[in-house]
Amino acid sequence: MKWITPYYLVFMLGAWLVTDGWQVIALKHIDPAAQVTFLSLEFSQITFIWLVRAFLVAAILFINFAVWWAWRNRSSQGVDHARA
Amino acid sequence: MKQRENWGSRLGVILAVAGSAVGLGNFLRFPVKAATYGGGAFMIPYLIAIVFLAIPLAWMEWTLGRYAAIHGHGTGPGLLDKMFKKPWAKFAGSFGLFAPTFISFYYVFIQSWLLAFAWYSLNGQLLNAVQSNTITSFFGDFIMLNTKIGPIPAAIFFFVITFLANFSVLAFGVRRGIERLNKYAMPLLLLMGVGLLIRVLTIPGIEAGLAYMWNPDFSALTNPRVWIEASGQVFFTLSIGIAVILCYASYVKKDEDLVLSSLSAVGTNTFAEVILSGTIVVPLAMILYGANIAEVAQMGTFGLGFQTMPMVFGKLPLANLLQFVWFSMLFLAGMTSTISIQQPLITFCEDELKFKRLKSIAAVAIFTGFGAFVAIFGLAGGALS
């Protein structure tokens, strides 16, 4: 648990990044000419997937804003925790 | 510090964590991966990954969940804040919120397909599609929102029912909602699985499929991809690394044996995956495609679950019933998993934002509903890519 699990984990993650991960992240498997329709709007598929990724980043920022908000309120109530 | 809820019993928590783990990955993803990467040979790296990755990481998440609960937290931000006492820590912990929540964006939609197909099994539409050899277009039209119930796409109709059902369970809380659901759903799911298993084992000619799944071709083990995919499957199937177990474990009573509970949950999941799914799906699919296992693998996760399996069941007596049992089993597996990936954000709202239960449910429902909207209407565009 102390040695095998972390190295196994890092090795598998590294192997995935080299074999598949980079292809997926860089959208190498998507045909650049492919077009899609979303709510009657036309996009190239690559643009659309990047827009979806932007949506996910926005969702991450929103969740982190909620985290910041929660700790800010705890600060004002004098709860013991790390600095907001 | 506000008193947090607890699971009512050890059986309840084991079934809830097992319910989180036993999902569509067990019955749809695992068979495709096993079929693609050597059948029996895939089982060897898979079981090694269970021992060296899954069990230690599950123990770790259970322990972190208990540690978080001692300090009044049940999710990543509170846990990491307490552990590292640095301003960045709570933001790093938000990974444990958005990872499961993002999965729920599309997972609920897929779960709703299962409800729809269980319904289509009962009313005979699925069997008609199988018999008229139009199952591919039947499935495609449904998920692309072309099948309508009146003016409403059928997929949207079933999605709304599924979405409301999930949040209705969550609204009752950990003990009266999640635990109670799992206490009924998990035994029923396993019963359905064992019923299908017995039926499959009595089909003439099933031996070839069983041989493929249970006789390892050791030469496949030299392919590094087999090892990567087996490890990936372990993460996917056991919901480890995304703080779902951590959240569930934060509701465990202080005197509960975490090691035993964790092993029981992992064991239940492995039984469902290796014994039930491994014996039912690939051998059954090979009856349709013969020894052409590459064709089984090419069907993909959804092709195998939503087209191949109904086609094979369609050739057997009591076809409607078998199709219904198959999709109902998957729906229960999907539901117990979905509520587990929606719970961390609800827990965060309750523990950190100090929302009441129903306000938390409403906030998370709006947030995940918005994400699901993108997944549903962006499906054709590759939103899930």
Short mmCIF file of C-alpha atoms in Angstrom, two decimals:
data_model
loop_
_atom_site.label_atom_id
_atom_site.label_comp_id
_atom_site.label_asym_id
_atom_site.label_seq_id
_atom_site.Cartn_x
_atom_site.Cartn_y
_atom_site.Cartn_z
CA MET A 1 0.00 0.00 0.00
CA LYS A 2 2.84 2.35 0.76
CA TRP A 3 4.99 1.57 -2.26
CA ILE A 4 3.22 -0.53 -4.88
CA THR A 5 -0.05 1.42 -5.06
CA PRO A 6 1.43 4.91 -5.67
CA TYR A 7 3.97 3.72 -8.26
CA TYR A 8 1.37 1.54 -9.97
CA LEU A 9 -0.94 4.54 -10.09
CA VAL A 10 1.64 6.96 -11.47
CA PHE A 11 2.89 4.44 -14.01
CA MET A 12 -0.62 3.71 -15.29
CA LEU A 13 -1.49 7.40 -15.51
CA GLY A 14 1.75 8.09 -17.40
CA ALA A 15 1.16 5.17 -19.74
CA TRP A 16 -2.40 6.36 -20.43
CA LEU A 17 -1.21 9.89 -21.19
CA VAL A 18 1.37 8.60 -23.65
CA THR A 19 -0.87 6.05 -25.39
CA ASP A 20 -4.35 7.61 -25.37
CA GLY A 21 -4.56 10.60 -23.08
CA TRP A 22 -2.82 13.14 -25.26
CA GLN A 23 -4.84 12.05 -28.32
CA VAL A 24 -8.08 12.60 -26.40
CA ILE A 25 -7.04 15.91 -24.86
CA ALA A 26 -5.84 17.27 -28.21
CA LEU A 27 -8.93 15.90 -30.04
CA LYS A 28 -6.76 14.01 -32.51
CA HIS A 29 -9.56 11.47 -32.94
CA ILE A 30 -12.03 14.08 -34.24
CA ASP A 31 -12.38 14.76 -37.97
CA PRO A 32 -11.53 18.48 -38.42
CA ALA A 33 -14.16 18.77 -41.16
CA ALA A 34 -17.01 17.37 -39.03
CA GLN A 35 -19.92 19.74 -38.42
CA VAL A 36 -22.50 19.50 -35.62
CA THR A 37 -25.75 21.22 -34.76
CA PHE A 38 -26.51 22.32 -31.20
CA LEU A 39 -29.85 24.05 -30.55
CA SER A 40 -30.10 24.94 -34.26
CA LEU A 41 -26.60 26.47 -34.30
CA GLU A 42 -23.93 25.07 -36.63
CA PHE A 43 -20.41 24.47 -35.31
CA SER A 44 -17.37 22.55 -36.37
CA GLN A 45 -17.22 19.57 -34.02
CA ILE A 46 -13.84 20.61 -32.64
CA THR A 47 -15.16 24.10 -31.82
CA PHE A 48 -18.22 22.56 -30.18
CA ILE A 49 -16.16 20.24 -27.98
CA TRP A 50 -13.96 23.17 -26.92
CA LEU A 51 -17.11 25.13 -26.05
CA VAL A 52 -18.31 22.20 -23.92
CA ARG A 53 -14.92 22.18 -22.22
CA ALA A 54 -15.26 25.92 -21.61
CA PHE A 55 -18.65 25.22 -20.03
CA LEU A 56 -17.04 22.66 -17.72
CA VAL A 57 -14.31 25.13 -16.77
CA ALA A 58 -17.04 27.68 -15.98
CA ALA A 59 -18.76 25.06 -13.81
CA ILE A 60 -15.48 24.41 -11.99
CA LEU A 61 -15.08 28.14 -11.37
CA PHE A 62 -18.64 28.33 -10.08
CA ILE A 63 -18.03 25.46 -7.63
CA ASN A 64 -14.82 27.10 -6.48
CA PHE A 65 -16.71 30.36 -6.00
CA ALA A 66 -19.14 28.44 -3.76
CA VAL A 67 -16.15 27.07 -1.81
CA TRP A 68 -14.73 30.58 -1.40
CA TRP A 69 -18.18 31.85 -0.35
CA ALA A 70 -18.59 29.10 2.25
CA TRP A 71 -15.23 29.84 3.89
CA ARG A 72 -15.83 33.58 3.74
CA ASN A 73 -19.05 33.12 5.69
CA ARG A 74 -17.33 30.81 8.15
CA SER A 75 -14.63 33.45 8.64
CA SER A 76 -17.21 36.08 9.48
CA GLN A 77 -18.74 33.65 11.99
CA GLY A 78 -15.35 33.01 13.61
CA VAL A 79 -15.18 29.29 12.78
CA ASP A 80 -11.77 27.66 13.18
CA HIS A 81 -10.26 26.96 9.74
CA ALA A 82 -7.56 28.02 7.35
CA ARG A 83 -7.54 31.54 5.94
CA ALA A 84 -10.09 32.20 3.21
CA MET B 1 -20.84 21.59 15.55
CA LYS B 2 -24.05 20.49 13.87
CA GLN B 3 -24.86 16.78 14.32
CA ARG B 4 -24.41 15.01 10.98
CA GLU B 5 -26.58 12.17 9.78
CA ASN B 6 -25.38 8.53 10.05
CA TRP B 7 -26.08 5.33 8.18
CA GLY B 8 -28.56 3.22 10.11
CA SER B 9 -26.70 -0.10 9.94
CA ARG B 10 -23.53 -1.77 8.69
CA LEU B 11 -25.51 -3.63 6.03
CA GLY B 12 -26.96 -0.31 4.94
CA VAL B 13 -23.60 1.34 4.41
CA ILE B 14 -22.12 -1.70 2.66
CA LEU B 15 -25.09 -1.89 0.29
CA ALA B 16 -24.96 1.86 -0.32
CA VAL B 17 -21.24 1.83 -1.19
CA ALA B 18 -21.68 -1.35 -3.23
CA GLY B 19 -24.66 0.32 -4.91
CA SER B 20 -22.47 3.27 -5.78
CA ALA B 21 -19.88 0.94 -7.29
CA VAL B 22 -22.21 -1.47 -9.09
CA GLY B 23 -23.34 0.56 -12.05
CA LEU B 24 -23.35 0.67 -15.81
CA GLY B 25 -19.59 0.16 -15.83
CA ASN B 26 -20.12 -3.35 -14.49
CA PHE B 27 -22.66 -4.49 -17.03
CA LEU B 28 -21.85 -2.40 -20.11
CA ARG B 29 -18.24 -1.19 -19.99
CA PHE B 30 -16.58 -4.23 -18.42
CA PRO B 31 -17.83 -6.76 -21.01
CA VAL B 32 -16.67 -4.58 -23.90
CA LYS B 33 -13.24 -4.11 -22.35
CA ALA B 34 -12.97 -7.80 -21.54
CA ALA B 35 -14.06 -8.77 -25.05
CA THR B 36 -11.63 -6.32 -26.64
CA TYR B 37 -8.62 -7.16 -24.48
CA GLY B 38 -8.37 -10.89 -24.41
CA GLY B 39 -11.37 -12.20 -22.44
CA GLY B 40 -9.92 -14.35 -19.69
CA ALA B 41 -6.54 -12.67 -20.07
CA PHE B 42 -8.12 -9.34 -19.15
CA MET B 43 -9.19 -10.79 -15.80
CA ILE B 44 -5.59 -11.23 -14.61
CA PRO B 45 -4.47 -7.56 -14.71
CA TYR B 46 -7.97 -6.63 -13.62
CA LEU B 47 -7.75 -8.72 -10.44
CA ILE B 48 -4.19 -7.51 -9.80
CA ALA B 49 -5.45 -3.93 -10.08
CA ILE B 50 -8.26 -4.74 -7.65
CA VAL B 51 -5.71 -5.94 -5.07
CA PHE B 52 -3.02 -3.28 -5.55
CA LEU B 53 -5.10 -0.26 -6.56
CA ALA B 54 -8.75 -0.63 -5.72
CA ILE B 55 -8.64 -2.06 -2.22
CA PRO B 56 -5.90 0.26 -0.87
CA LEU B 57 -7.45 3.34 -2.47
CA ALA B 58 -10.91 2.40 -1.21
CA TRP B 59 -9.52 1.97 2.32
CA MET B 60 -7.85 5.35 1.98
CA GLU B 61 -11.08 7.06 0.90
CA TRP B 62 -13.06 5.41 3.70
CA THR B 63 -10.48 6.56 6.24
CA LEU B 64 -10.39 10.09 4.86
CA GLY B 65 -14.17 10.16 5.02
CA ARG B 66 -14.10 9.26 8.69
CA TYR B 67 -11.39 11.85 9.37
CA ALA B 68 -13.44 14.51 7.56
CA ALA B 69 -16.57 13.58 9.51
CA ILE B 70 -14.79 13.97 12.85
CA HIS B 71 -14.28 17.63 11.89
CA GLY B 72 -17.82 18.09 10.60
CA HIS B 73 -17.05 17.71 6.88
CA GLY B 74 -18.02 15.20 4.23
CA THR B 75 -16.39 16.47 1.05
CA GLY B 76 -13.01 17.38 -0.43
CA PRO B 77 -12.82 21.12 0.38
CA GLY B 78 -13.43 20.67 4.10
CA LEU B 79 -11.18 17.63 4.30
CA LEU B 80 -8.18 19.18 2.55
CA ASP B 81 -8.63 22.45 4.42
CA LYS B 82 -8.41 20.55 7.69
CA MET B 83 -5.48 18.40 6.57
CA PHE B 84 -3.23 21.08 5.07
CA LYS B 85 -4.48 24.26 6.76
CA LYS B 86 -3.51 26.33 3.71
CA PRO B 87 -5.75 28.69 1.71
CA TRP B 88 -5.32 26.70 -1.54
CA ALA B 89 -6.26 23.38 0.03
CA LYS B 90 -10.01 23.87 0.03
CA PHE B 91 -9.92 24.81 -3.66
CA ALA B 92 -7.88 21.70 -4.48
CA GLY B 93 -10.52 19.72 -2.62
CA SER B 94 -13.18 21.00 -5.01
CA PHE B 95 -12.03 18.23 -7.38
CA GLY B 96 -14.04 15.94 -5.14
CA LEU B 97 -17.12 17.98 -5.98
CA PHE B 98 -16.89 18.63 -9.67
CA ALA B 99 -15.56 15.21 -10.74
CA PRO B 100 -18.63 13.23 -9.59
CA THR B 101 -20.99 16.08 -10.53
CA PHE B 102 -19.67 16.19 -14.10
CA ILE B 103 -20.17 12.45 -14.41
CA SER B 104 -23.77 12.90 -13.30
CA PHE B 105 -24.37 15.36 -16.17
CA TYR B 106 -24.43 12.50 -18.69
CA TYR B 107 -24.94 9.52 -16.41
CA VAL B 108 -28.53 10.45 -15.54
CA PHE B 109 -29.38 10.70 -19.23
CA ILE B 110 -28.03 7.20 -19.85
CA GLN B 111 -29.87 5.95 -16.78
CA SER B 112 -33.09 7.31 -18.28
CA TRP B 113 -32.52 5.29 -21.47
CA LEU B 114 -32.64 2.19 -19.32
CA LEU B 115 -35.98 3.16 -17.83
CA ALA B 116 -37.31 3.79 -21.32
CA PHE B 117 -36.03 0.47 -22.66
CA ALA B 118 -37.48 -1.37 -19.66
CA TRP B 119 -40.81 0.22 -20.60
CA TYR B 120 -40.37 -0.64 -24.30
CA SER B 121 -39.61 -4.23 -23.25
CA LEU B 122 -42.88 -4.44 -21.38
CA ASN B 123 -45.06 -2.96 -24.12
CA GLY B 124 -43.41 -5.03 -26.86
CA GLN B 125 -41.97 -2.16 -28.91
CA LEU B 126 -38.42 -3.36 -28.29
CA LEU B 127 -39.23 -6.91 -29.35
CA ASN B 128 -40.89 -5.57 -32.52
CA ALA B 129 -37.76 -3.58 -33.30
CA VAL B 130 -35.64 -6.69 -32.78
CA GLN B 131 -37.88 -8.88 -34.92
CA SER B 132 -38.09 -6.35 -37.73
CA ASN B 133 -34.31 -5.91 -37.58
CA THR B 134 -34.61 -2.16 -36.88
CA ILE B 135 -33.09 -2.13 -33.40
CA THR B 136 -30.19 0.08 -34.49
CA SER B 137 -32.45 2.83 -35.84
CA PHE B 138 -34.86 2.31 -32.91
CA PHE B 139 -32.04 3.04 -30.45
CA GLY B 140 -30.52 5.82 -32.58
CA ASP B 141 -33.84 7.63 -33.03
CA PHE B 142 -34.50 7.42 -29.31
CA ILE B 143 -31.20 8.90 -28.11
CA MET B 144 -31.14 11.54 -30.87
CA LEU B 145 -34.56 12.76 -29.63
CA ASN B 146 -36.38 11.75 -32.84
CA THR B 147 -38.81 9.37 -31.06
CA LYS B 148 -41.70 11.40 -29.72
CA ILE B 149 -44.42 11.00 -27.11
CA GLY B 150 -46.90 13.55 -28.42
CA PRO B 151 -44.81 16.67 -29.06
CA ILE B 152 -42.14 15.73 -26.49
CA PRO B 153 -39.07 13.66 -27.37
CA ALA B 154 -39.44 10.34 -25.55
CA ALA B 155 -35.85 10.60 -24.28
CA ILE B 156 -36.68 13.92 -22.58
CA PHE B 157 -39.85 12.44 -21.07
CA PHE B 158 -37.97 9.52 -19.51
CA PHE B 159 -35.10 11.79 -18.49
CA VAL B 160 -37.44 14.03 -16.50
CA ILE B 161 -39.00 11.02 -14.72
CA THR B 162 -35.55 9.61 -13.91
CA PHE B 163 -34.19 12.97 -12.78
CA LEU B 164 -37.14 13.54 -10.44
CA ALA B 165 -36.95 9.97 -9.10
CA ASN B 166 -33.26 10.39 -8.23
CA PHE B 167 -33.76 13.68 -6.43
CA SER B 168 -36.86 12.35 -4.64
CA VAL B 169 -34.68 9.66 -3.08
CA LEU B 170 -31.96 12.17 -2.22
CA ALA B 171 -34.53 14.49 -0.63
CA PHE B 172 -35.19 11.87 2.07
CA GLY B 173 -31.58 12.08 3.20
CA VAL B 174 -28.83 9.55 3.73
CA ARG B 175 -30.60 7.08 5.99
CA ARG B 176 -34.23 7.30 4.89
CA GLY B 177 -33.44 7.95 1.23
CA ILE B 178 -30.14 6.50 -0.01
CA GLU B 179 -29.84 3.67 2.52
CA ARG B 180 -33.45 2.58 2.17
CA LEU B 181 -33.23 2.59 -1.64
CA ASN B 182 -30.08 0.47 -1.59
CA LYS B 183 -31.53 -1.98 0.91
CA TYR B 184 -34.24 -2.83 -1.60
CA ALA B 185 -32.51 -2.11 -4.90
CA MET B 186 -29.26 -4.01 -4.34
CA PRO B 187 -30.76 -7.39 -3.35
CA LEU B 188 -33.29 -7.04 -6.18
CA LEU B 189 -30.53 -6.19 -8.64
CA LEU B 190 -28.43 -9.18 -7.55
CA LEU B 191 -31.49 -11.43 -7.70
CA MET B 192 -32.19 -10.30 -11.27
CA GLY B 193 -28.53 -10.84 -12.15
CA VAL B 194 -28.50 -14.36 -10.73
CA GLY B 195 -31.79 -15.11 -12.54
CA LEU B 196 -30.28 -14.01 -15.85
CA LEU B 197 -27.11 -15.93 -15.07
CA ILE B 198 -29.06 -19.17 -14.55
CA ARG B 199 -30.98 -18.60 -17.79
CA VAL B 200 -27.78 -17.92 -19.72
CA LEU B 201 -26.03 -21.00 -18.36
CA THR B 202 -28.88 -23.19 -19.63
CA ILE B 203 -28.66 -21.95 -23.24
CA PRO B 204 -27.23 -24.57 -25.62
CA GLY B 205 -23.92 -23.46 -27.11
CA ILE B 206 -22.97 -21.06 -24.34
CA GLU B 207 -19.77 -23.05 -23.72
CA ALA B 208 -17.75 -21.19 -26.37
CA GLY B 209 -18.45 -17.84 -24.78
CA LEU B 210 -17.71 -19.12 -21.31
CA ALA B 211 -14.45 -20.62 -22.55
CA TYR B 212 -13.43 -17.27 -24.03
CA MET B 213 -14.13 -15.48 -20.76
CA TRP B 214 -12.61 -18.00 -18.41
CA ASN B 215 -9.66 -19.51 -20.32
CA PRO B 216 -6.92 -16.87 -20.35
CA ASP B 217 -4.74 -16.47 -23.40
CA PHE B 218 -1.55 -15.52 -21.57
CA SER B 219 0.05 -14.03 -24.69
CA ALA B 220 -2.41 -11.10 -24.40
CA LEU B 221 -0.67 -10.10 -21.17
CA THR B 222 2.35 -8.84 -23.13
CA ASN B 223 0.15 -6.07 -24.54
CA PRO B 224 0.58 -3.03 -22.23
CA ARG B 225 -2.84 -1.77 -23.29
CA VAL B 226 -4.49 -4.71 -21.56
CA TRP B 227 -2.94 -3.56 -18.27
CA ILE B 228 -3.89 0.09 -18.77
CA GLU B 229 -7.48 -0.74 -19.66
CA ALA B 230 -7.84 -3.17 -16.76
CA SER B 231 -6.58 -0.54 -14.31
CA GLY B 232 -8.87 2.09 -15.82
CA GLN B 233 -11.82 -0.25 -15.49
CA VAL B 234 -11.11 -0.71 -11.79
CA PHE B 235 -11.28 3.05 -11.23
CA PHE B 236 -14.44 3.37 -13.28
CA THR B 237 -16.25 0.48 -11.70
CA LEU B 238 -15.48 1.18 -8.05
CA SER B 239 -16.00 4.96 -8.14
CA ILE B 240 -12.63 5.41 -6.46
CA GLY B 241 -10.61 8.60 -6.66
CA ILE B 242 -13.59 10.94 -7.13
CA ALA B 243 -14.45 11.35 -3.44
CA VAL B 244 -17.80 9.56 -3.63
CA ILE B 245 -16.70 6.89 -1.15
CA LEU B 246 -15.20 9.64 1.00
CA CYS B 247 -18.58 11.34 1.14
CA TYR B 248 -20.47 8.14 1.95
CA ALA B 249 -17.86 7.16 4.55
CA SER B 250 -18.31 10.49 6.31
CA TYR B 251 -21.75 9.25 7.37
CA VAL B 252 -20.40 6.02 8.90
CA LYS B 253 -20.74 5.66 12.66
CA LYS B 254 -17.54 6.12 14.70
CA ASP B 255 -17.38 2.50 15.84
CA GLU B 256 -17.90 0.98 12.40
CA ASP B 257 -15.23 -1.39 11.02
CA LEU B 258 -14.08 0.45 7.88
CA VAL B 259 -11.78 -2.31 6.61
CA LEU B 260 -14.50 -4.94 6.67
CA SER B 261 -17.15 -2.64 5.24
CA SER B 262 -14.83 -1.54 2.44
CA LEU B 263 -13.86 -5.10 1.55
CA SER B 264 -17.50 -6.16 1.55
CA ALA B 265 -18.42 -3.37 -0.85
CA VAL B 266 -15.47 -4.14 -3.16
CA GLY B 267 -16.37 -7.84 -3.01
CA THR B 268 -19.99 -7.21 -3.94
CA ASN B 269 -18.94 -5.06 -6.87
CA THR B 270 -16.41 -7.61 -8.09
CA PHE B 271 -19.04 -10.37 -7.86
CA ALA B 272 -21.47 -8.30 -9.94
CA GLU B 273 -18.79 -7.47 -12.49
CA VAL B 274 -16.78 -10.64 -12.87
CA ILE B 275 -19.31 -13.34 -12.07
CA LEU B 276 -22.58 -11.83 -13.27
CA SER B 277 -21.53 -9.51 -16.07
CA GLY B 278 -18.54 -11.61 -17.17
CA THR B 279 -20.66 -14.72 -17.44
CA ILE B 280 -23.81 -13.17 -18.87
CA VAL B 281 -22.91 -10.52 -21.40
CA VAL B 282 -19.94 -11.64 -23.49
CA PRO B 283 -20.92 -15.35 -23.70
CA LEU B 284 -24.46 -14.30 -24.65
CA ALA B 285 -23.22 -11.86 -27.29
CA MET B 286 -21.02 -14.60 -28.76
CA ILE B 287 -24.14 -16.66 -29.38
CA LEU B 288 -25.26 -13.95 -31.79
CA TYR B 289 -21.90 -13.26 -33.38
CA GLY B 290 -20.33 -16.70 -33.11
CA ALA B 291 -16.64 -16.69 -32.41
CA ASN B 292 -16.24 -13.25 -33.98
CA ILE B 293 -15.38 -11.53 -30.74
CA ALA B 294 -14.02 -8.47 -32.57
CA GLU B 295 -17.56 -7.75 -33.76
CA VAL B 296 -18.83 -7.94 -30.17
CA ALA B 297 -16.18 -5.44 -29.11
CA GLN B 298 -16.93 -3.15 -32.05
CA MET B 299 -20.54 -2.84 -30.94
CA GLY B 300 -19.23 -0.62 -28.15
CA THR B 301 -20.70 -0.14 -24.73
CA PHE B 302 -24.12 1.05 -25.83
CA GLY B 303 -24.34 -1.19 -28.86
CA LEU B 304 -23.76 -4.21 -26.67
CA GLY B 305 -26.20 -3.18 -23.95
CA PHE B 306 -28.99 -1.62 -25.98
CA GLN B 307 -28.85 -3.60 -29.23
CA THR B 308 -26.99 -6.88 -28.93
CA MET B 309 -28.50 -7.97 -25.62
CA PRO B 310 -32.12 -7.29 -26.64
CA MET B 311 -31.42 -9.14 -29.91
CA VAL B 312 -30.10 -12.21 -28.10
CA PHE B 313 -32.94 -12.17 -25.57
CA GLY B 314 -35.34 -11.73 -28.47
CA LYS B 315 -34.39 -15.20 -29.72
CA LEU B 316 -35.29 -16.86 -26.42
CA PRO B 317 -38.68 -17.83 -24.96
CA LEU B 318 -40.19 -15.11 -22.72
CA ALA B 319 -38.19 -12.52 -24.65
CA ASN B 320 -40.11 -9.54 -23.28
CA LEU B 321 -39.57 -10.65 -19.73
CA LEU B 322 -35.83 -11.24 -20.21
CA GLN B 323 -35.41 -7.85 -21.87
CA PHE B 324 -37.37 -6.22 -19.07
CA VAL B 325 -35.27 -7.90 -16.38
CA TRP B 326 -32.07 -6.88 -18.18
CA PHE B 327 -32.99 -3.20 -18.44
CA SER B 328 -34.58 -3.05 -14.98
CA MET B 329 -31.42 -4.50 -13.49
CA LEU B 330 -29.33 -1.91 -15.31
CA PHE B 331 -31.70 0.87 -14.27
CA LEU B 332 -31.37 -0.06 -10.60
CA ALA B 333 -27.60 -0.27 -10.98
CA GLY B 334 -27.62 3.15 -12.65
CA MET B 335 -29.87 4.71 -10.03
CA THR B 336 -27.85 3.57 -7.03
CA SER B 337 -24.73 4.95 -8.75
CA THR B 338 -26.31 8.22 -9.85
CA ILE B 339 -27.48 9.20 -6.39
CA SER B 340 -24.00 8.51 -5.05
CA ILE B 341 -22.36 10.89 -7.52
CA GLN B 342 -24.93 13.60 -6.82
CA GLN B 343 -24.62 13.30 -3.04
CA PRO B 344 -21.17 14.99 -2.58
CA LEU B 345 -22.41 18.35 -3.88
CA ILE B 346 -25.51 18.06 -1.67
CA THR B 347 -23.30 17.25 1.31
CA PHE B 348 -21.15 20.28 0.49
CA CYS B 349 -24.25 22.52 0.41
CA GLU B 350 -25.36 21.17 3.79
CA ASP B 351 -21.99 21.04 5.58
CA GLU B 352 -20.23 24.11 4.21
CA LEU B 353 -22.91 26.42 2.82
CA LYS B 354 -25.23 25.52 5.73
CA PHE B 355 -28.19 25.02 3.41
CA LYS B 356 -31.20 23.01 4.62
CA ARG B 357 -31.69 19.64 2.95
CA LEU B 358 -34.37 20.72 0.50
CA LYS B 359 -32.54 23.90 -0.45
CA SER B 360 -29.43 21.80 -1.11
CA ILE B 361 -31.45 19.40 -3.25
CA ALA B 362 -32.97 22.26 -5.24
CA ALA B 363 -29.57 23.92 -5.80
CA VAL B 364 -27.90 20.71 -6.94
CA ALA B 365 -30.89 19.76 -9.11
CA ILE B 366 -30.71 23.11 -10.95
CA PHE B 367 -26.93 22.86 -11.37
CA THR B 368 -26.90 19.26 -12.59
CA GLY B 369 -30.04 19.82 -14.68
CA PHE B 370 -28.19 22.57 -16.54
CA GLY B 371 -25.22 20.28 -17.13
CA ALA B 372 -27.51 17.47 -18.26
CA PHE B 373 -29.12 19.85 -20.75
CA VAL B 374 -25.74 20.32 -22.44
CA ALA B 375 -25.12 16.56 -22.41
CA ILE B 376 -28.55 15.74 -23.86
CA PHE B 377 -28.63 18.28 -26.66
CA GLY B 378 -24.91 18.04 -27.30
CA LEU B 379 -24.82 14.25 -27.52
CA ALA B 380 -24.89 14.22 -31.32
CA GLY B 381 -22.13 16.82 -31.39
CA GLY B 382 -19.78 14.75 -29.28
CA ALA B 383 -20.34 16.58 -25.98
CA LEU B 384 -19.38 13.40 -24.18
CA SER B 385 -16.03 13.33 -25.97
#
